[in-house]
Coordinates of C-alpha atoms in Angstrom, one line a residue:
Chain A
M1 CA 221.6 152.6 152.3
V2 CA 218.8 155.0 151.0
S3 CA 217.8 158.0 153.0
I4 CA 215.0 160.2 151.8
E5 CA 214.5 163.4 153.8
N6 CA 211.7 165.9 153.3
V7 CA 211.7 165.3 149.6
S8 CA 209.3 167.2 147.3
F9 CA 209.0 166.4 143.7
A10 CA 206.6 167.7 140.9
Y11 CA 206.3 167.3 137.2
R12 CA 206.0 171.0 136.1
K13 CA 202.8 171.9 137.8
K14 CA 201.7 168.4 138.9
P15 CA 203.0 167.7 142.4
V16 CA 203.9 164.1 143.1
F17 CA 205.4 164.1 146.6
N18 CA 205.5 166.7 149.3
G19 CA 207.9 166.3 152.2
L20 CA 208.5 162.6 151.8
N21 CA 210.6 160.8 154.5
L22 CA 211.7 157.2 154.1
R23 CA 214.7 154.9 154.8
F24 CA 215.6 151.7 153.1
E25 CA 218.3 149.5 154.7
A26 CA 220.5 146.8 153.3
G27 CA 219.5 143.2 153.7
H28 CA 215.8 143.7 153.0
V29 CA 213.4 143.4 150.1
Y30 CA 211.0 146.4 150.2
G31 CA 207.6 146.3 148.5
L32 CA 206.5 149.7 147.3
L33 CA 202.7 149.6 146.7
G34 CA 200.3 152.2 145.6
K35 CA 197.6 153.1 143.1
N36 CA 198.5 154.1 139.5
G37 CA 200.0 157.6 139.3
T38 CA 200.8 157.9 143.0
G39 CA 204.5 158.3 142.3
K40 CA 206.1 154.8 142.9
S41 CA 208.0 154.9 139.6
S42 CA 208.9 158.6 140.2
L43 CA 210.3 157.7 143.6
L44 CA 212.4 154.9 142.1
R45 CA 213.7 157.2 139.4
N46 CA 214.5 159.9 142.1
I47 CA 216.5 157.2 144.0
A48 CA 218.3 156.2 140.8
G49 CA 219.2 159.8 140.0
L50 CA 217.1 159.9 136.8
L51 CA 214.9 162.6 138.3
F52 CA 216.0 165.4 140.7
P53 CA 213.9 166.4 143.7
Q54 CA 212.9 170.0 143.9
K55 CA 213.3 170.1 147.7
G56 CA 214.9 167.8 150.3
N57 CA 217.7 165.3 150.2
I58 CA 218.1 161.8 148.9
V59 CA 221.3 160.0 149.8
V60 CA 222.1 156.6 148.4
N61 CA 225.2 154.7 149.7
G62 CA 226.6 158.2 150.7
F63 CA 226.1 159.7 147.3
T64 CA 223.6 162.2 145.9
P65 CA 221.9 160.3 143.1
G66 CA 221.4 163.4 140.9
D67 CA 225.2 163.7 140.5
R68 CA 225.2 160.3 138.7
L69 CA 228.8 159.6 139.5
P70 CA 230.2 156.4 137.9
V71 CA 231.0 155.0 141.4
F72 CA 227.3 155.5 142.4
L73 CA 226.0 154.1 139.1
Q74 CA 228.1 150.9 139.5
D75 CA 226.2 150.1 142.7
V76 CA 222.6 151.0 141.6
F77 CA 220.8 148.9 139.0
M78 CA 217.3 149.7 137.9
V79 CA 215.0 147.4 136.1
P80 CA 212.3 149.8 134.8
E81 CA 208.9 148.8 133.6
E82 CA 209.6 150.1 130.1
F83 CA 213.2 149.1 129.3
Y84 CA 215.5 149.0 126.4
L85 CA 218.1 146.5 125.3
P86 CA 220.2 147.0 122.2
D87 CA 219.8 144.9 119.0
I88 CA 222.8 142.6 119.7
S89 CA 223.3 139.0 120.9
V90 CA 223.4 138.1 124.6
P91 CA 227.2 137.4 124.5
D92 CA 227.8 140.8 122.8
F93 CA 225.6 142.5 125.3
I94 CA 227.6 140.9 128.2
K95 CA 230.9 141.8 126.5
S96 CA 230.1 145.5 126.2
Y97 CA 228.1 146.1 129.4
V98 CA 229.8 143.9 132.0
P99 CA 233.1 145.9 132.2
F100 CA 231.2 148.8 133.7
Y101 CA 230.2 146.7 136.7
P102 CA 233.4 145.6 138.5
R103 CA 231.7 143.1 140.8
F104 CA 229.7 141.4 138.0
N105 CA 229.5 137.6 138.5
S106 CA 229.4 135.9 135.1
D107 CA 228.8 132.5 136.5
K108 CA 225.7 133.7 138.4
F109 CA 224.5 135.4 135.2
R110 CA 224.8 132.1 133.4
D111 CA 222.9 130.3 136.2
Y112 CA 220.1 132.9 136.2
I113 CA 219.8 132.7 132.4
S114 CA 219.6 128.9 132.5
I115 CA 217.0 129.0 135.3
F116 CA 215.0 131.4 133.1
E117 CA 215.6 129.1 130.1
I118 CA 216.9 131.8 127.9
P119 CA 218.9 130.6 124.8
A120 CA 222.4 132.0 125.5
D121 CA 223.3 132.9 122.0
S122 CA 220.1 134.5 120.7
T123 CA 219.8 138.2 119.7
L124 CA 218.0 140.4 122.2
Q125 CA 215.8 142.1 119.6
N126 CA 214.4 138.6 118.5
M127 CA 213.3 137.8 122.0
S128 CA 209.9 138.3 123.4
Y129 CA 209.3 141.1 126.0
G130 CA 209.3 138.6 128.8
Q131 CA 212.6 137.0 127.7
K132 CA 214.2 140.4 127.4
K133 CA 213.0 141.2 130.8
K134 CA 214.5 138.0 132.2
V135 CA 217.9 138.9 130.6
L136 CA 217.8 142.3 132.2
I137 CA 216.8 140.9 135.6
S138 CA 219.6 138.3 135.4
F139 CA 222.0 141.0 134.5
A140 CA 220.8 143.2 137.3
L141 CA 221.2 140.5 139.9
A142 CA 224.6 139.3 138.6
S143 CA 225.9 142.9 138.6
N144 CA 226.0 142.6 142.4
A145 CA 224.9 146.2 142.7
K146 CA 224.1 147.0 146.3
L147 CA 220.8 148.7 145.4
L148 CA 218.4 147.0 143.1
L149 CA 215.3 149.0 142.0
M150 CA 212.7 147.0 140.2
D151 CA 209.6 148.6 138.7
E152 CA 206.8 146.0 138.1
P153 CA 209.3 143.2 137.6
T154 CA 206.6 140.5 137.1
N155 CA 204.8 142.4 134.3
G156 CA 205.1 140.4 131.2
L157 CA 206.4 137.2 132.9
D158 CA 204.5 134.0 132.6
I159 CA 203.5 131.9 135.6
M160 CA 206.6 129.7 135.6
S161 CA 208.9 132.7 135.2
K162 CA 207.2 134.5 138.1
S163 CA 208.1 131.5 140.4
Q164 CA 211.6 131.4 138.8
L165 CA 212.0 135.1 139.6
R166 CA 211.0 134.6 143.3
K167 CA 213.5 131.8 143.5
I168 CA 216.3 133.9 142.0
L169 CA 215.5 137.0 144.1
A170 CA 215.6 134.9 147.2
Q171 CA 219.0 133.5 146.2
A172 CA 220.3 137.0 145.3
L173 CA 219.5 138.7 148.6
D174 CA 222.3 139.2 151.0
E175 CA 223.2 141.4 154.0
E176 CA 224.8 144.1 151.8
R177 CA 222.0 144.3 149.2
C178 CA 218.8 146.3 149.3
I179 CA 216.0 145.4 146.8
I180 CA 213.1 147.8 146.3
I181 CA 210.3 146.5 144.3
S182 CA 207.4 148.6 143.0
T183 CA 204.5 146.5 142.1
H184 CA 200.7 146.2 141.7
Q185 CA 200.9 142.4 141.6
V186 CA 201.6 141.9 145.2
K187 CA 200.7 138.2 145.2
D188 CA 203.6 137.5 142.8
L189 CA 206.2 138.5 145.4
E190 CA 204.3 137.7 148.5
N191 CA 206.8 135.6 150.4
L192 CA 209.8 137.7 149.4
I193 CA 209.0 141.2 150.6
D194 CA 209.9 141.9 154.2
R195 CA 208.8 145.5 154.5
I196 CA 205.7 147.1 152.9
T197 CA 205.6 150.8 152.0
V198 CA 202.3 152.1 150.6
I199 CA 202.4 155.5 148.9
D200 CA 199.2 157.4 148.3
D201 CA 198.7 160.9 147.1
G202 CA 202.4 161.6 147.4
K203 CA 202.5 160.6 151.1
I204 CA 203.6 157.5 152.9
L205 CA 200.3 155.8 154.0
F206 CA 202.0 152.8 155.6
D207 CA 205.5 151.6 156.2
E208 CA 205.9 148.5 158.3
T209 CA 207.9 145.3 158.4
I210 CA 206.2 141.9 157.7
D211 CA 207.0 140.9 161.3
D212 CA 205.2 143.8 162.7
I213 CA 202.3 143.3 160.4
S214 CA 201.9 139.7 161.4
K215 CA 202.0 140.7 165.0
K216 CA 199.4 143.4 164.8
L217 CA 197.1 142.2 162.1
S218 CA 195.1 139.0 161.6
F219 CA 194.0 137.7 158.2
R220 CA 191.3 135.0 158.3
F221 CA 187.9 133.8 157.3
A222 CA 184.9 135.0 159.4
I223 CA 181.3 133.8 159.5
D224 CA 180.1 135.9 162.4
Q225 CA 178.6 139.1 161.0
T226 CA 179.7 141.2 164.0
E227 CA 183.3 140.3 163.3
V228 CA 182.8 141.2 159.7
A229 CA 181.3 144.5 160.6
E230 CA 184.1 145.4 163.1
A231 CA 186.9 144.2 160.8
L232 CA 189.4 146.7 159.4
Y233 CA 188.6 145.3 156.0
A234 CA 186.3 142.6 154.8
E235 CA 185.7 140.9 151.5
S236 CA 183.2 138.2 150.6
S237 CA 184.5 135.1 148.9
L238 CA 183.0 131.7 147.9
A239 CA 184.2 130.3 151.2
G240 CA 182.7 133.1 153.4
N241 CA 184.1 136.5 154.4
V242 CA 187.8 137.2 154.4
I243 CA 188.7 139.8 157.0
V244 CA 191.6 141.8 158.2
T245 CA 191.4 142.6 161.9
A246 CA 193.6 143.6 164.8
N247 CA 195.6 140.6 166.1
T248 CA 194.3 140.6 169.7
E249 CA 194.9 136.9 170.2
G250 CA 198.7 137.1 169.5
E251 CA 198.4 134.3 166.9
E252 CA 200.4 135.0 163.8
S253 CA 198.4 134.4 160.5
K254 CA 199.7 134.3 156.9
I255 CA 199.7 137.8 155.5
D256 CA 197.7 138.3 152.4
L257 CA 199.3 141.3 150.8
E258 CA 196.4 142.1 148.5
L259 CA 194.0 142.2 151.4
L260 CA 196.5 144.2 153.4
Y261 CA 196.8 146.7 150.7
K262 CA 193.1 147.1 150.3
A263 CA 192.7 147.5 154.1
I264 CA 195.4 150.2 154.1
V265 CA 193.8 152.1 151.2
T266 CA 190.3 151.9 152.5
N267 CA 190.9 152.2 156.2
S268 CA 194.3 153.9 156.6
R269 CA 193.4 156.0 159.7
K270 CA 192.5 153.0 161.9
I271 CA 195.4 150.9 160.7
T272 CA 197.8 153.8 161.4
Q273 CA 196.4 154.1 164.9
L274 CA 196.8 150.4 165.4
F275 CA 200.5 150.5 164.5
H276 CA 201.3 153.6 166.3
A277 CA 199.3 153.0 169.5
Chain B
M1 CA 239.2 156.2 140.3
N2 CA 238.6 159.7 138.9
Q3 CA 234.8 160.3 138.7
F4 CA 235.0 163.1 136.1
F5 CA 237.2 161.4 133.5
N6 CA 238.9 158.0 133.3
L7 CA 240.5 156.8 130.1
H8 CA 239.6 153.2 130.7
R9 CA 236.0 154.0 131.4
F10 CA 235.9 156.3 128.4
S11 CA 237.3 153.5 126.1
L12 CA 234.6 151.1 127.5
L13 CA 231.9 153.7 126.6
V14 CA 233.3 154.2 123.1
A15 CA 233.3 150.4 122.6
K16 CA 229.8 150.1 124.0
H17 CA 228.5 152.8 121.7
W18 CA 230.1 151.0 118.8
A19 CA 228.6 147.6 119.9
D20 CA 225.1 149.1 120.2
N21 CA 225.2 151.0 116.9
K22 CA 227.6 149.2 114.5
K23 CA 224.8 147.7 112.4
R24 CA 223.2 151.1 111.9
Y25 CA 226.5 152.8 111.2
V26 CA 227.8 150.2 108.7
L27 CA 224.5 150.3 106.8
S28 CA 224.5 154.1 106.8
V29 CA 228.0 154.3 105.4
L30 CA 227.1 151.8 102.7
A31 CA 223.9 153.8 101.9
F32 CA 225.9 157.0 101.6
I33 CA 228.5 155.4 99.3
G34 CA 225.6 154.0 97.2
L35 CA 223.9 157.4 97.0
L36 CA 227.2 159.1 96.1
V37 CA 227.9 156.6 93.3
G38 CA 224.3 157.1 92.0
W39 CA 224.6 160.9 92.1
Y40 CA 228.0 161.0 90.3
T41 CA 226.8 158.5 87.7
F42 CA 223.7 160.7 87.1
T43 CA 225.9 163.8 86.6
I44 CA 228.2 162.0 84.2
L45 CA 225.2 160.8 82.2
I46 CA 223.7 164.3 81.9
D47 CA 227.0 166.1 81.3
S48 CA 229.5 163.8 79.7
R49 CA 231.4 166.7 78.1
F50 CA 232.8 168.0 81.4
P51 CA 232.4 165.1 83.8
M52 CA 233.5 165.2 87.5
G53 CA 234.5 168.8 87.5
Q54 CA 235.9 170.2 90.8
G55 CA 232.9 172.5 91.2
L56 CA 230.7 169.4 91.2
Q57 CA 232.9 167.6 93.7
M58 CA 233.0 170.6 96.0
V59 CA 229.3 171.1 96.0
T60 CA 228.7 167.4 96.5
F61 CA 231.2 167.2 99.4
F62 CA 230.1 170.3 101.3
F63 CA 226.4 169.9 100.7
S64 CA 226.4 166.3 101.9
L65 CA 228.8 167.1 104.8
F66 CA 226.5 169.9 106.1
T67 CA 223.3 167.9 105.7
V68 CA 224.4 164.4 106.8
G69 CA 226.7 165.7 109.5
S70 CA 224.0 167.9 111.0
F71 CA 221.4 165.1 110.8
Y72 CA 223.7 162.6 112.4
A73 CA 224.5 165.0 115.2
S74 CA 220.8 165.7 115.7
Q75 CA 220.2 162.0 116.2
Y76 CA 223.1 161.2 118.6
F77 CA 221.2 161.8 121.9
R78 CA 217.8 160.7 120.5
D79 CA 217.7 157.9 123.1
L80 CA 217.0 160.6 125.7
G81 CA 213.7 161.3 124.0
S82 CA 212.5 157.8 125.0
R83 CA 212.1 156.9 128.7
A84 CA 213.3 153.3 128.2
K85 CA 216.3 154.3 126.1
G86 CA 217.1 157.3 128.3
I87 CA 217.2 155.2 131.4
N88 CA 219.6 152.8 129.7
F89 CA 221.8 155.7 128.6
L90 CA 221.9 157.7 131.8
L91 CA 222.4 154.7 134.1
V92 CA 225.5 153.4 132.3
P93 CA 228.3 153.9 134.9
A94 CA 230.2 156.6 133.2
S95 CA 230.4 160.3 133.9
A96 CA 228.4 162.9 132.0
F97 CA 231.7 164.3 130.7
E98 CA 232.7 161.0 129.3
K99 CA 229.3 160.6 127.7
A100 CA 229.5 164.0 126.2
L101 CA 233.1 163.4 125.0
C102 CA 232.0 160.1 123.5
S103 CA 229.4 162.0 121.5
L104 CA 232.1 164.4 120.2
L105 CA 234.4 161.6 119.3
Y106 CA 231.6 160.0 117.2
T107 CA 229.8 163.0 115.7
V108 CA 232.8 165.4 115.2
V109 CA 235.9 163.3 114.8
L110 CA 234.9 159.8 113.6
F111 CA 232.0 161.1 111.5
F112 CA 234.3 163.6 109.7
V113 CA 237.0 161.0 109.1
V114 CA 234.7 158.3 107.9
F115 CA 232.7 160.7 105.8
T116 CA 235.8 162.1 104.1
L117 CA 237.3 158.7 103.5
S118 CA 233.9 157.4 102.0
F119 CA 233.7 160.5 99.8
Y120 CA 237.2 160.0 98.5
L121 CA 236.7 156.3 98.0
V122 CA 233.9 157.1 95.6
D123 CA 235.4 160.4 94.3
I124 CA 238.8 158.8 93.3
V125 CA 237.0 156.0 91.5
M126 CA 234.6 158.2 89.7
V127 CA 237.2 160.8 88.6
W128 CA 239.4 157.9 87.3
I129 CA 236.4 156.5 85.4
A130 CA 235.7 160.0 83.9
H131 CA 239.3 160.4 82.8
N132 CA 239.7 156.9 81.4
F133 CA 236.4 155.7 80.1
I134 CA 234.7 158.8 78.7
T135 CA 236.0 159.4 75.2
D136 CA 233.9 162.3 73.9
I137 CA 235.4 165.0 76.2
P138 CA 236.1 168.0 73.9
Y139 CA 239.1 169.3 75.9
P140 CA 240.7 166.4 77.8
E141 CA 243.6 168.7 78.9
D142 CA 241.0 170.8 80.9
Q143 CA 240.1 167.8 83.1
Q144 CA 240.3 169.2 86.6
G145 CA 241.1 166.0 88.5
L146 CA 240.6 165.3 92.2
L147 CA 239.4 168.0 94.6
N148 CA 241.4 168.8 97.7
V149 CA 238.5 169.5 100.1
F150 CA 240.8 171.1 102.7
D151 CA 242.0 173.7 100.1
A152 CA 238.5 174.1 98.7
A153 CA 237.2 174.9 102.2
K154 CA 239.2 178.1 102.4
I155 CA 237.3 181.0 101.0
H156 CA 238.7 184.6 100.8
A157 CA 235.8 186.7 102.2
S158 CA 237.9 189.9 101.9
P159 CA 241.6 190.6 101.2
K160 CA 242.3 190.3 104.9
T161 CA 239.9 187.5 105.9
T162 CA 239.9 183.8 104.9
V163 CA 236.8 181.9 106.0
N164 CA 237.2 178.2 106.4
I165 CA 233.9 176.5 105.6
L166 CA 234.8 173.5 107.8
W167 CA 234.7 175.7 110.8
I168 CA 231.2 176.9 109.8
Y169 CA 230.3 173.2 109.4
F170 CA 231.6 172.3 112.9
S171 CA 229.7 175.3 114.4
L172 CA 226.5 174.4 112.7
Q173 CA 226.9 170.7 113.7
S174 CA 227.4 171.7 117.3
V175 CA 224.0 173.5 117.2
F176 CA 222.4 170.2 116.0
L177 CA 224.2 168.2 118.7
L178 CA 222.9 170.6 121.3
G179 CA 219.4 170.3 119.7
S180 CA 219.6 166.5 120.1
V181 CA 220.1 166.7 123.8
Y182 CA 217.7 169.6 124.2
F183 CA 214.7 168.4 122.2
E184 CA 213.2 165.1 123.1
K185 CA 211.5 164.4 119.7
Y186 CA 212.0 165.6 116.1
S187 CA 215.2 167.2 117.2
F188 CA 216.5 167.9 113.6
I189 CA 213.3 169.7 112.6
K190 CA 213.0 171.5 115.9
T191 CA 216.7 172.6 115.7
V192 CA 216.1 174.0 112.2
I193 CA 213.0 175.9 113.4
A194 CA 214.9 177.2 116.5
G195 CA 217.7 178.3 114.3
F196 CA 215.3 180.2 112.1
V197 CA 213.7 181.8 115.1
L198 CA 217.1 182.9 116.5
F199 CA 218.1 184.2 113.1
F200 CA 214.8 186.2 112.9
I201 CA 215.4 187.7 116.3
F202 CA 218.9 188.7 115.3
F203 CA 217.6 190.2 112.1
C204 CA 215.0 192.2 114.1
F205 CA 217.7 193.3 116.5
V206 CA 219.9 194.6 113.7
Y207 CA 216.8 196.3 112.1
I208 CA 215.7 198.0 115.3
L209 CA 219.3 199.1 115.9
Y210 CA 219.4 200.5 112.4
D211 CA 216.1 202.3 113.0
L212 CA 217.4 203.9 116.2
M213 CA 220.6 205.1 114.6
P214 CA 220.9 208.4 112.7
K215 CA 220.1 207.9 109.0
G216 CA 222.9 206.1 107.2
D217 CA 224.0 202.5 106.4
Y218 CA 226.2 199.7 107.6
V219 CA 229.6 199.5 105.8
N220 CA 231.6 196.3 105.4
G221 CA 229.0 194.0 106.9
I222 CA 227.1 194.9 110.0
L223 CA 227.7 196.0 113.5
T224 CA 231.3 197.1 113.2
S225 CA 231.1 200.2 111.0
Y226 CA 228.3 202.6 110.2
R227 CA 228.2 205.6 107.8
I228 CA 226.0 208.5 108.9
K229 CA 224.7 210.6 106.0
N230 CA 225.3 214.3 106.5
H231 CA 222.9 215.8 103.9
G232 CA 225.2 217.0 101.1
K233 CA 228.2 217.4 103.4
E234 CA 230.9 214.8 104.0
D235 CA 229.5 211.7 105.6
Y236 CA 230.6 210.5 109.0
L237 CA 232.0 207.0 109.4
V238 CA 231.5 205.5 112.9
K239 CA 233.8 202.5 113.1
L240 CA 234.7 200.2 115.9
P241 CA 238.4 199.5 116.2
D242 CA 239.6 196.7 113.8
W243 CA 240.6 194.5 116.7
I244 CA 237.0 194.4 117.9
G245 CA 235.8 193.2 114.5
Q246 CA 238.6 190.7 114.4
L247 CA 237.8 189.5 117.9
L248 CA 234.1 189.1 117.0
Y249 CA 235.1 187.2 113.9
Y250 CA 237.4 184.8 115.9
I251 CA 234.8 184.3 118.6
F252 CA 232.0 183.4 116.2
M253 CA 234.2 181.4 113.9
Y254 CA 236.2 179.4 116.4
G255 CA 234.3 179.9 119.7
T256 CA 230.8 178.8 118.7
A257 CA 231.4 175.0 118.5
P258 CA 233.5 174.7 121.7
F259 CA 230.9 176.9 123.6
L260 CA 228.0 174.8 122.4
Y261 CA 229.9 171.5 123.2
I262 CA 230.1 172.8 126.8
V263 CA 226.4 173.7 126.8
T264 CA 225.6 170.2 125.5
Y265 CA 227.7 168.7 128.4
V266 CA 225.9 170.9 131.0
R267 CA 222.5 170.0 129.5
L268 CA 223.3 166.3 129.5
K269 CA 224.3 166.6 133.2
E270 CA 221.0 168.1 134.0
K271 CA 218.9 165.7 131.9
Q272 CA 216.1 163.9 133.6
V273 CA 214.0 161.0 132.3

């Protein structure tokens, strides 16, 4: 679906990635994590063809994104963090944008809009940021684009809307579709993501499936101070210490993405060794 | 389906642009009509002896065409100056050629048609009012009537050469259209400044060339003929063949706009947000 080979990208003199290699396959929801300014949004925009890599190749569904061919754009939909919708009503928006997406499913769009509780005949400019975002997400999912790129999709959504979004995304995933979500708020999409990619300093720090993570890492509470000291990552909480350790017992624990992320960022060398031993 | 140009996709893009901008466009046309009525009323009030002369109509038409047309062209791609709007624009499933062609349809063709129709809508009414309601005109037989802007656009620069102001307008507008895709913010002002800088560079080039040449002066304009002073004897005239002068004239007059449209398309294709 998406193949990134030896890609280097820089904004004028500020390098963002150098020799990045990644693959994203259909049928998965990828979580792209990283600190601010590590290039997550730039990577999504490179994949969408909005930015062009200076070196290396990106191939999406067999196309070079930078060519921005209509046939490519019909199958890639991006929900950016900062987005724009014209000052028109939802029906007018649908009328003028839908014909560009031949596989758009109007019934699904209506379903999503009703799940999000958006008034169908209101004007987009009169909506709140969160409501507009929900219209855009509904449109993106109903477009049936094979590749869906979402940059901080839960930003600006209230608690109910976040759970509605999880429900809708779970419904929308099929074997032909790949969803890449860049987010800081990992907890919002915890049960949805099936592969975690962490970018740091323009490099891939971690890229593993949820299955592999739960096989190799254990997330639990610990009282024993030796266990805490030897953990890959430990954090004190009201109920004791929460730790991330190597899963030596073979028992699968519930993955806490926030802890995982902190463990990767603070102890990437040991975690990489564990996964590539 | 052709990925470079498809008529159906192009018509969708034209319809989408209209749906996204119709409020702004309708309000702008109404504002223009209002300003024109206000301007003509003002001129009638201050000069009721020779109201609505063709000179006034001509100045009004071409001044407003040049300013409004250039400003509109400079705003067409302003969405590309904002990341959010730029993403929306660039990710619409249509080719860069279709998007560039849509910009030409709106800024060059439709703008000119709507502008001219709006102008005549007001002009016909105001000329009719001037002819029928103003009674203190000293020589009613001298009333000039309605201006034909297409005839007025042709100016005889020399016995051999007729310059059509409309072509100059389209060339100038194409500069502003390119500016709107080139400059992310304040494209109108930046294009004006860039134009002045280019003009200054051209002026310096002509001046340096003049300085390097033997003492003399340009004849019949610049760059095609030069008279060398021969200190009391007969002067020499160095002249490029007429066809080169004609060719340069046609290239600048009719080639500038199409060339800059192509540059706009290429720049749009390379645009990153």
